[in-house]
Short mmCIF file of C-alpha atoms in Angstrom, two decimals:
data_model
loop_
_atom_site.label_atom_id
_atom_site.label_comp_id
_atom_site.label_asym_id
_atom_site.label_seq_id
_atom_site.Cartn_x
_atom_site.Cartn_y
_atom_site.Cartn_z
CA UNK A 576 -43.64 14.76 -9.17
CA UNK A 577 -40.97 12.13 -9.87
CA UNK A 578 -40.38 9.22 -7.51
CA UNK A 579 -36.97 7.88 -6.38
CA UNK A 580 -36.91 4.16 -5.50
CA UNK A 581 -33.86 2.03 -4.29
CA UNK A 582 -34.17 -1.46 -5.57
CA UNK A 583 -31.99 -4.23 -3.95
CA UNK A 584 -31.57 -7.60 -5.41
CA UNK A 585 -29.85 -10.65 -3.96
CA UNK A 586 -29.53 -14.30 -4.84
CA UNK A 587 -27.50 -16.85 -6.90
CA UNK A 588 -25.43 -14.95 -9.61
CA UNK A 589 -25.77 -16.09 -13.28
CA UNK A 590 -24.99 -14.39 -16.59
CA UNK A 591 -27.36 -11.92 -18.15
CA UNK A 592 -29.00 -10.87 -14.78
CA UNK A 593 -28.16 -7.06 -15.20
CA UNK A 594 -29.32 -7.07 -18.83
CA UNK A 595 -32.68 -8.63 -18.01
CA UNK A 596 -33.35 -6.52 -15.03
CA UNK A 597 -32.46 -3.26 -16.57
CA UNK A 598 -34.33 -4.26 -19.81
CA UNK A 599 -37.52 -4.22 -17.85
CA UNK A 600 -36.64 -0.76 -16.44
CA UNK A 601 -35.97 0.53 -19.94
CA UNK A 602 -39.55 0.00 -20.90
CA UNK A 603 -40.48 2.60 -18.27
CA UNK A 604 -38.06 5.39 -19.40
CA UNK A 605 -36.29 5.50 -16.05
CA UNK A 606 -33.33 7.57 -15.00
CA UNK A 607 -30.49 5.75 -13.34
CA UNK A 608 -29.16 7.73 -10.27
CA UNK A 609 -26.71 5.02 -9.01
CA UNK A 610 -25.93 1.44 -9.38
CA UNK A 611 -23.57 -1.08 -7.65
CA UNK A 612 -22.91 -4.70 -7.61
CA UNK A 613 -20.93 -7.20 -5.53
CA UNK A 614 -20.48 -11.01 -5.89
CA UNK A 615 -18.99 -13.15 -3.06
CA UNK A 616 -18.83 -16.92 -3.57
CA UNK A 617 -21.32 -16.77 -6.55
CA UNK A 618 -23.93 -14.89 -4.33
CA UNK A 619 -24.98 -11.63 -6.01
CA UNK A 620 -25.96 -8.30 -4.18
CA UNK A 621 -27.20 -5.77 -6.64
CA UNK A 622 -28.54 -2.25 -6.01
CA UNK A 623 -29.73 0.38 -8.27
CA UNK A 624 -31.37 3.77 -7.54
CA UNK A 625 -33.97 4.99 -10.04
CA UNK A 626 -35.98 7.99 -10.75
CA UNK A 627 -39.45 7.39 -12.19
CA UNK A 628 -40.95 10.27 -14.35
CA UNK A 629 -43.83 12.10 -12.76
CA UNK A 630 -46.17 11.07 -15.62
CA UNK A 631 -45.38 7.34 -15.05
CA UNK A 632 -46.86 4.95 -12.37
CA UNK A 633 -44.54 2.96 -10.31
CA UNK A 634 -46.94 0.13 -9.61
CA UNK A 635 -46.52 -1.55 -13.16
CA UNK A 636 -42.76 -1.28 -12.92
CA UNK A 637 -42.56 -2.83 -9.41
CA UNK A 638 -45.10 -5.50 -10.47
CA UNK A 639 -43.03 -6.54 -13.47
CA UNK A 640 -39.77 -6.53 -11.48
CA UNK A 641 -41.32 -8.63 -8.76
CA UNK A 642 -42.62 -11.21 -11.14
CA UNK A 643 -39.30 -11.44 -13.03
CA UNK A 644 -37.27 -11.75 -9.78
CA UNK A 645 -39.50 -14.68 -8.59
CA UNK A 646 -38.99 -16.42 -12.03
CA UNK A 647 -35.25 -16.11 -11.49
CA UNK A 648 -35.27 -17.18 -7.88
CA UNK A 649 -33.97 -13.87 -6.58
CA UNK A 650 -34.89 -11.74 -3.58
CA UNK A 651 -36.03 -8.15 -4.27
CA UNK A 652 -36.69 -5.10 -1.99
CA UNK A 653 -37.96 -1.67 -2.93
CA UNK A 654 -37.52 1.27 -0.71
CA UNK A 655 -38.87 4.89 -1.53
CA UNK A 656 -36.41 7.63 -1.20
CA UNK A 657 -37.47 11.24 -0.53
CA UNK A 658 -36.13 14.18 -2.49
CA UNK A 659 -34.65 15.43 0.71
CA UNK A 660 -32.85 12.19 1.58
CA UNK A 661 -31.51 12.08 -1.98
CA UNK A 662 -29.99 15.52 -1.80
CA UNK A 663 -28.47 14.87 1.46
CA UNK A 664 -26.86 11.67 0.00
CA UNK A 665 -25.61 13.80 -2.99
CA UNK A 666 -24.10 16.43 -0.68
CA UNK A 667 -22.31 13.70 1.27
CA UNK A 668 -20.43 12.59 -1.75
CA UNK A 669 -18.42 15.92 -1.60
CA UNK A 670 -16.81 14.88 1.69
CA UNK A 671 -13.33 14.05 1.92
CA UNK A 672 -12.50 10.41 0.92
CA UNK A 673 -9.84 8.16 2.37
CA UNK A 674 -8.58 4.68 1.96
CA UNK A 675 -7.89 2.39 4.90
CA UNK A 676 -5.86 -0.64 3.95
CA UNK A 677 -5.66 -3.67 6.27
CA UNK A 678 -2.67 -5.95 5.74
CA UNK A 679 -2.24 -9.31 7.51
CA UNK A 680 -1.31 -12.87 7.02
CA UNK A 681 -5.00 -13.79 7.50
CA UNK A 682 -8.13 -11.56 8.11
CA UNK A 683 -10.21 -12.16 11.19
CA UNK A 684 -13.56 -10.73 12.33
CA UNK A 685 -11.80 -9.01 15.20
CA UNK A 686 -9.59 -7.05 13.06
CA UNK A 687 -12.41 -5.95 10.79
CA UNK A 688 -14.43 -5.04 13.88
CA UNK A 689 -11.58 -3.03 15.47
CA UNK A 690 -10.69 -1.09 12.23
CA UNK A 691 -14.27 -0.27 11.48
CA UNK A 692 -14.90 0.80 15.01
CA UNK A 693 -11.97 3.20 14.86
CA UNK A 694 -13.16 4.70 11.59
CA UNK A 695 -16.70 5.17 13.13
CA UNK A 696 -15.48 6.65 16.38
CA UNK A 697 -13.46 9.35 14.23
CA UNK A 698 -16.55 10.31 12.19
CA UNK A 699 -15.86 8.28 9.05
CA UNK A 700 -18.35 6.22 7.17
CA UNK A 701 -17.49 3.13 5.17
CA UNK A 702 -18.66 3.17 1.55
CA UNK A 703 -17.11 -0.09 0.26
CA UNK A 704 -14.87 -2.94 1.28
CA UNK A 705 -12.84 -4.77 -1.36
CA UNK A 706 -10.52 -7.75 -1.02
CA UNK A 707 -7.21 -7.14 -3.03
CA UNK A 708 -5.42 -10.28 -2.13
CA UNK A 709 -5.94 -13.55 -3.71
CA UNK A 710 -8.31 -16.34 -2.63
CA UNK A 711 -6.63 -18.77 -0.28
CA UNK A 712 -6.86 -22.47 -0.62
CA UNK A 713 -7.71 -24.24 2.56
CA UNK A 714 -6.43 -27.47 1.35
CA UNK A 715 -3.04 -26.18 -0.07
CA UNK A 716 -2.12 -23.16 2.10
CA UNK A 717 1.09 -21.37 1.26
CA UNK A 718 3.84 -20.73 3.87
CA UNK A 719 3.66 -17.00 3.54
CA UNK A 720 0.00 -16.09 3.03
CA UNK A 721 -0.93 -12.50 2.33
CA UNK A 722 -4.26 -10.87 3.06
CA UNK A 723 -5.50 -7.47 2.36
CA UNK A 724 -8.76 -5.57 2.59
CA UNK A 725 -9.28 -2.04 1.33
CA UNK A 726 -11.86 0.24 2.92
CA UNK A 727 -13.12 3.21 1.11
CA UNK A 728 -14.30 5.74 3.66
CA UNK A 729 -15.61 9.41 3.68
CA UNK A 730 -16.08 12.06 6.24
CA UNK A 731 -14.22 14.67 8.14
CA UNK A 732 -11.51 13.59 10.55
CA UNK A 733 -11.35 15.99 13.60
CA UNK A 734 -8.01 14.79 14.82
CA UNK A 735 -5.97 13.02 12.29
CA UNK A 736 -3.04 12.29 14.56
CA UNK A 737 -5.43 10.61 17.11
CA UNK A 738 -6.91 8.45 14.37
CA UNK A 739 -3.43 7.32 13.26
CA UNK A 740 -2.32 6.67 16.93
CA UNK A 741 -5.49 4.31 17.43
CA UNK A 742 -4.64 2.55 14.24
CA UNK A 743 -0.90 2.16 15.24
CA UNK A 744 -2.12 0.80 18.70
CA UNK A 745 -4.07 -2.08 17.25
CA UNK A 746 -1.47 -2.65 14.61
CA UNK A 747 0.90 -4.02 17.28
CA UNK A 748 -1.75 -5.55 19.32
CA UNK A 749 -3.24 -7.65 16.45
CA UNK A 750 -0.12 -8.03 14.32
CA UNK A 751 -1.54 -6.29 11.45
CA UNK A 752 -0.57 -3.30 9.22
CA UNK A 753 -3.17 -0.52 8.84
CA UNK A 754 -2.47 2.27 6.15
CA UNK A 755 -4.54 5.46 6.12
CA UNK A 756 -4.33 7.59 3.04
CA UNK A 757 -6.29 10.37 1.20
CA UNK A 758 -8.07 9.03 -1.72
CA UNK A 759 -6.51 11.32 -4.28
CA UNK A 760 -5.69 11.03 -7.94
CA UNK A 761 -1.98 10.42 -7.05
CA UNK A 762 -2.68 7.34 -5.04
CA UNK A 763 -3.14 5.20 -8.02
CA UNK A 764 -0.67 7.24 -10.16
CA UNK A 765 2.78 6.81 -8.68
CA UNK A 766 5.63 6.63 -11.14
CA UNK A 767 8.87 6.41 -9.05
CA UNK A 768 9.80 4.18 -6.13
CA UNK A 769 13.00 4.75 -4.17
CA UNK A 770 14.45 2.15 -1.73
CA UNK A 771 16.91 2.13 1.11
CA UNK A 772 19.05 -1.08 0.78
CA UNK A 773 20.20 -2.53 4.03
CA UNK A 774 17.45 -4.23 5.94
CA UNK A 775 14.92 -3.01 3.24
CA UNK A 776 15.78 -4.51 -0.12
CA UNK A 777 18.09 -7.12 1.56
CA UNK A 778 17.74 -8.67 4.98
CA UNK A 779 21.38 -7.77 6.09
CA UNK A 780 23.10 -4.65 7.13
CA UNK A 781 26.13 -5.10 4.72
CA UNK A 782 28.40 -3.02 6.86
CA UNK A 783 27.89 -5.58 9.79
CA UNK A 784 28.60 -8.39 7.47
CA UNK A 785 31.95 -6.80 6.57
CA UNK A 786 32.81 -6.10 10.08
CA UNK A 787 32.28 -9.76 10.95
CA UNK A 788 34.72 -10.64 8.20
CA UNK A 789 37.03 -7.96 9.61
CA UNK A 790 36.84 -9.25 13.06
CA UNK A 791 35.15 -6.16 14.51
CA UNK A 792 31.58 -7.27 14.27
CA UNK A 793 30.34 -6.31 17.81
CA UNK A 794 31.83 -2.87 17.80
CA UNK A 795 30.25 -2.00 14.37
CA UNK A 796 26.77 -3.61 15.26
CA UNK A 797 26.55 -1.53 18.42
CA UNK A 798 27.27 1.71 16.41
CA UNK A 799 24.78 0.50 13.79
CA UNK A 800 22.11 0.07 16.28
CA UNK A 801 22.61 3.42 17.87
CA UNK A 802 22.38 5.09 14.49
CA UNK A 803 19.25 3.25 13.41
CA UNK A 804 17.53 4.20 16.73
CA UNK A 805 18.48 7.83 15.99
CA UNK A 806 20.64 8.07 19.07
CA UNK A 807 23.78 9.35 17.25
CA UNK A 808 24.33 11.24 14.01
CA UNK A 809 24.43 8.91 10.85
CA UNK A 810 27.40 10.64 9.28
CA UNK A 811 29.43 10.37 12.53
CA UNK A 812 28.47 6.71 13.19
CA UNK A 813 29.23 5.86 9.46
CA UNK A 814 32.74 7.35 9.64
CA UNK A 815 33.32 5.35 12.80
CA UNK A 816 32.21 2.13 11.37
CA UNK A 817 33.96 2.48 8.04
CA UNK A 818 37.24 3.19 9.88
CA UNK A 819 37.04 -0.25 11.66
CA UNK A 820 36.92 -2.00 8.32
CA UNK A 821 40.50 -0.78 7.49
CA UNK A 822 42.69 -3.69 6.15
CA UNK A 823 39.87 -5.83 4.83
CA UNK A 824 40.58 -7.78 1.71
CA UNK A 825 38.73 -6.40 -1.45
CA UNK A 826 37.85 -10.02 -2.36
CA UNK A 827 35.64 -10.37 0.67
CA UNK A 828 33.16 -7.82 -0.85
CA UNK A 829 32.37 -10.08 -3.72
CA UNK A 830 31.93 -13.05 -1.32
CA UNK A 831 29.48 -11.22 0.83
CA UNK A 832 27.56 -9.84 -2.19
CA UNK A 833 27.00 -13.48 -3.41
CA UNK A 834 25.51 -14.32 -0.12
CA UNK A 835 22.98 -11.51 0.34
CA UNK A 836 19.34 -12.55 0.87
CA UNK A 837 16.62 -10.70 -0.60
CA UNK A 838 13.82 -9.39 1.64
CA UNK A 839 10.50 -11.16 1.25
CA UNK A 840 8.54 -9.75 -1.70
CA UNK A 841 11.32 -7.66 -2.90
CA UNK A 842 11.74 -9.39 -6.22
CA UNK A 843 8.09 -9.61 -6.86
CA UNK A 844 7.65 -6.02 -6.17
CA UNK A 845 10.39 -4.70 -8.36
CA UNK A 846 9.38 -7.02 -11.29
CA UNK A 847 5.80 -5.83 -11.04
CA UNK A 848 6.92 -2.14 -10.86
CA UNK A 849 9.10 -2.55 -13.93
CA UNK A 850 6.40 -4.36 -15.94
CA UNK A 851 4.09 -1.38 -15.13
CA UNK A 852 6.62 1.21 -16.33
CA UNK A 853 7.70 2.57 -12.82
CA UNK A 854 11.23 3.99 -12.31
CA UNK A 855 13.11 2.55 -9.35
CA UNK A 856 16.15 3.68 -7.35
CA UNK A 857 18.37 2.61 -4.48
CA UNK A 858 19.30 5.47 -2.21
CA UNK A 859 21.60 3.89 0.37
CA UNK A 860 23.86 4.83 3.09
CA UNK A 861 25.61 1.66 2.38
CA UNK A 862 28.14 0.94 -0.30
CA UNK A 863 28.04 1.26 -4.27
CA UNK A 864 29.62 -2.13 -4.63
CA UNK A 865 26.56 -3.97 -3.26
CA UNK A 866 23.92 -1.52 -4.56
CA UNK A 867 25.25 -2.04 -8.08
CA UNK A 868 25.14 -5.82 -7.53
CA UNK A 869 21.33 -5.42 -6.73
CA UNK A 870 20.84 -3.26 -9.64
CA UNK A 871 22.13 -5.80 -12.08
CA UNK A 872 20.01 -8.52 -10.34
CA UNK A 873 16.88 -6.59 -10.14
CA UNK A 874 16.99 -4.11 -13.08
CA UNK A 875 17.03 -0.89 -10.79
CA UNK A 876 17.23 2.37 -12.81
CA UNK A 877 19.22 4.54 -10.36
CA UNK A 878 21.82 3.79 -7.69
CA UNK A 879 23.22 6.25 -5.24
CA UNK A 880 25.43 4.96 -2.40
CA UNK A 881 28.83 5.39 -0.75
CA UNK A 882 32.02 4.67 -2.60
CA UNK A 883 34.22 2.46 -0.34
CA UNK A 884 37.85 3.40 -0.92
CA UNK A 885 40.19 0.60 -1.83
CA UNK A 886 43.95 0.73 -2.29
CA UNK A 887 46.30 -2.22 -3.15
CA UNK A 888 43.45 -4.66 -2.78
CA UNK A 889 42.36 -3.56 0.71
CA UNK A 890 39.68 -1.32 2.24
CA UNK A 891 41.37 1.97 3.47
CA UNK A 892 38.74 2.70 6.14
CA UNK A 893 37.46 5.72 4.16
CA UNK A 894 34.78 6.60 1.62
CA UNK A 895 35.17 8.91 -1.33
CA UNK A 896 32.84 11.61 -2.39
CA UNK A 897 29.82 12.95 -0.57
CA UNK A 898 28.47 10.68 2.17
CA UNK A 899 24.83 9.61 1.44
CA UNK A 900 23.15 10.52 4.76
CA UNK A 901 19.49 11.14 5.40
CA UNK A 902 19.40 14.62 4.02
CA UNK A 903 21.32 13.56 0.93
CA UNK A 904 18.76 10.84 0.27
CA UNK A 905 15.97 13.31 0.29
CA UNK A 906 17.93 15.67 -2.18
CA UNK A 907 18.61 12.67 -4.41
CA UNK A 908 14.98 11.71 -4.50
CA UNK A 909 14.04 15.22 -5.52
CA UNK A 910 16.72 15.29 -8.18
CA UNK A 911 15.53 12.00 -9.74
CA UNK A 912 11.97 12.94 -9.78
CA UNK A 913 12.80 16.38 -11.41
CA UNK A 914 14.95 14.47 -14.07
CA UNK A 915 12.06 12.22 -14.79
CA UNK A 916 9.56 14.83 -14.72
CA UNK A 917 7.67 13.26 -11.78
CA UNK A 918 5.78 15.15 -9.22
CA UNK A 919 6.77 14.44 -5.50
CA UNK A 920 3.17 13.30 -4.87
CA UNK A 921 3.85 10.35 -7.34
CA UNK A 922 6.91 9.12 -5.48
CA UNK A 923 7.12 6.22 -3.09
CA UNK A 924 10.03 6.14 -0.54
CA UNK A 925 10.80 2.90 1.48
CA UNK A 926 13.27 2.58 4.32
CA UNK A 927 13.66 1.23 7.81
CA UNK A 928 16.09 3.62 9.68
CA UNK A 929 16.17 7.00 11.10
CA UNK A 930 18.29 8.33 8.27
CA UNK A 931 15.44 7.40 5.96
CA UNK A 932 12.94 9.75 7.54
CA UNK A 933 13.84 12.80 5.45
CA UNK A 934 13.20 11.05 2.12
CA UNK A 935 10.09 9.35 3.61
CA UNK A 936 8.73 12.75 4.49
CA UNK A 937 9.20 14.38 1.12
CA UNK A 938 7.74 11.47 -0.88
CA UNK A 939 4.07 11.37 -1.59
CA UNK A 940 3.90 7.93 0.00
CA UNK A 941 6.59 7.32 2.69
CA UNK A 942 6.65 3.66 4.05
CA UNK A 943 8.60 2.67 7.07
CA UNK A 944 9.37 -1.09 6.32
CA UNK A 945 9.99 -3.46 9.27
CA UNK A 946 11.30 -0.24 11.02
CA UNK A 947 12.35 0.87 14.55
CA UNK A 948 9.46 2.25 16.72
CA UNK A 949 10.73 5.79 16.22
CA UNK A 950 10.56 5.46 12.53
CA UNK A 951 7.17 3.71 12.40
CA UNK A 952 5.67 6.59 14.46
CA UNK A 953 7.15 9.26 12.39
CA UNK A 954 6.52 7.82 8.90
CA UNK A 955 3.26 8.32 6.95
CA UNK A 956 2.81 4.51 6.58
CA UNK A 957 4.38 1.34 7.85
CA UNK A 958 4.69 -2.28 6.94
CA UNK A 959 5.89 -4.95 9.45
CA UNK A 960 3.65 -7.83 9.00
CA UNK A 961 3.98 -8.78 5.26
CA UNK A 962 6.84 -8.43 2.70
CA UNK A 963 7.88 -5.59 0.41
CA UNK A 964 5.43 -6.46 -2.22
CA UNK A 965 2.57 -5.36 0.16
CA UNK A 966 3.32 -1.87 -1.12
CA UNK A 967 1.41 -2.77 -4.15
CA UNK A 968 -1.77 -3.00 -2.04
CA UNK A 969 -1.14 0.49 -0.83
CA UNK A 970 -1.48 1.76 -4.48
CA UNK A 971 -4.61 -0.12 -5.02
CA UNK A 972 -3.27 -3.20 -6.94
CA UNK A 973 -4.93 -6.56 -6.60
CA UNK A 974 -2.95 -9.79 -6.82
CA UNK A 975 -4.52 -10.54 -10.12
CA UNK A 976 -3.25 -7.22 -11.56
CA UNK A 977 0.47 -8.00 -10.96
CA UNK A 978 2.58 -8.44 -13.99
#
């Protein structure tokens, strides 16, 4: 009867180790059942599961490997695995797989302990942990550090909503973001990303800036906050706010457009997406004038927003055409995806307000970015700790992969 042995090797990494170790194994006609390797700070941890044919003796193999490891200064351990244990392990590979992404300015042991504790409490086993963010210099720290760990977990989740609630609780407590996604083929195969504009791609609410210039800032800001919190209908609030802009000089729009500040990570994200061949779109309840300004600056493929009516060089207090509200955003997302031949599972939608929830819900990955509590609780994922470029971590990109 054949034997199954798990061989674990650890020690200082050096070129050629895998070749020399497997070269010895090749002499014994082994079957490789599984293999894995990790290197942290030049320290190697290497594991291989082998099947020794029934006609072969294991003692000569183990003796040769033990001698060779001693010569290389490596530690080695051998563990016999029964056929029953192996088959149980194989059947476990068929369980559902998920990705837990931990986002923070820096990673602490407490964060890892809390995240891993929640996964264990909900019946999930961690298969691997990978760092997606770059190494951080202690001598030359950057003002806006980014840190990201990706946990690959498997198992059956009895109560998905309870799991997400637990993650949301420690997110606010520890000032981290935690994303939980099914590890499907679509996670690494997104092709279209659509953005809200105000307070998402840019730090301001443009209508508030226009209102300040028109002398009605406080009135418009109050209506804006009510709409963002979902307390009043977007279309109604939008009409009321635009009406207050009546008489504003057209030249003011260009002045404000030139002063808009991009959100942290926005330019990095868009440049990386473009370099990787993604399509991008702005679906905004704001104004076309500003959305097109961003389109030219960032190279966005599609823009849909509201056309502010201007007559004789002044804002009339009305918009022309169909108002881009929450439902319209969801419709436009689906139209663009269909036009590009992209499945909805391959679409990412990003927004911060209640009127973004319809498009966040239809996209394969909906991200509430620095959003109000009601939006964070309703969206599939949320990011509040890092900038927009943290979205790249959610689709599995490492810092070194960015174009």
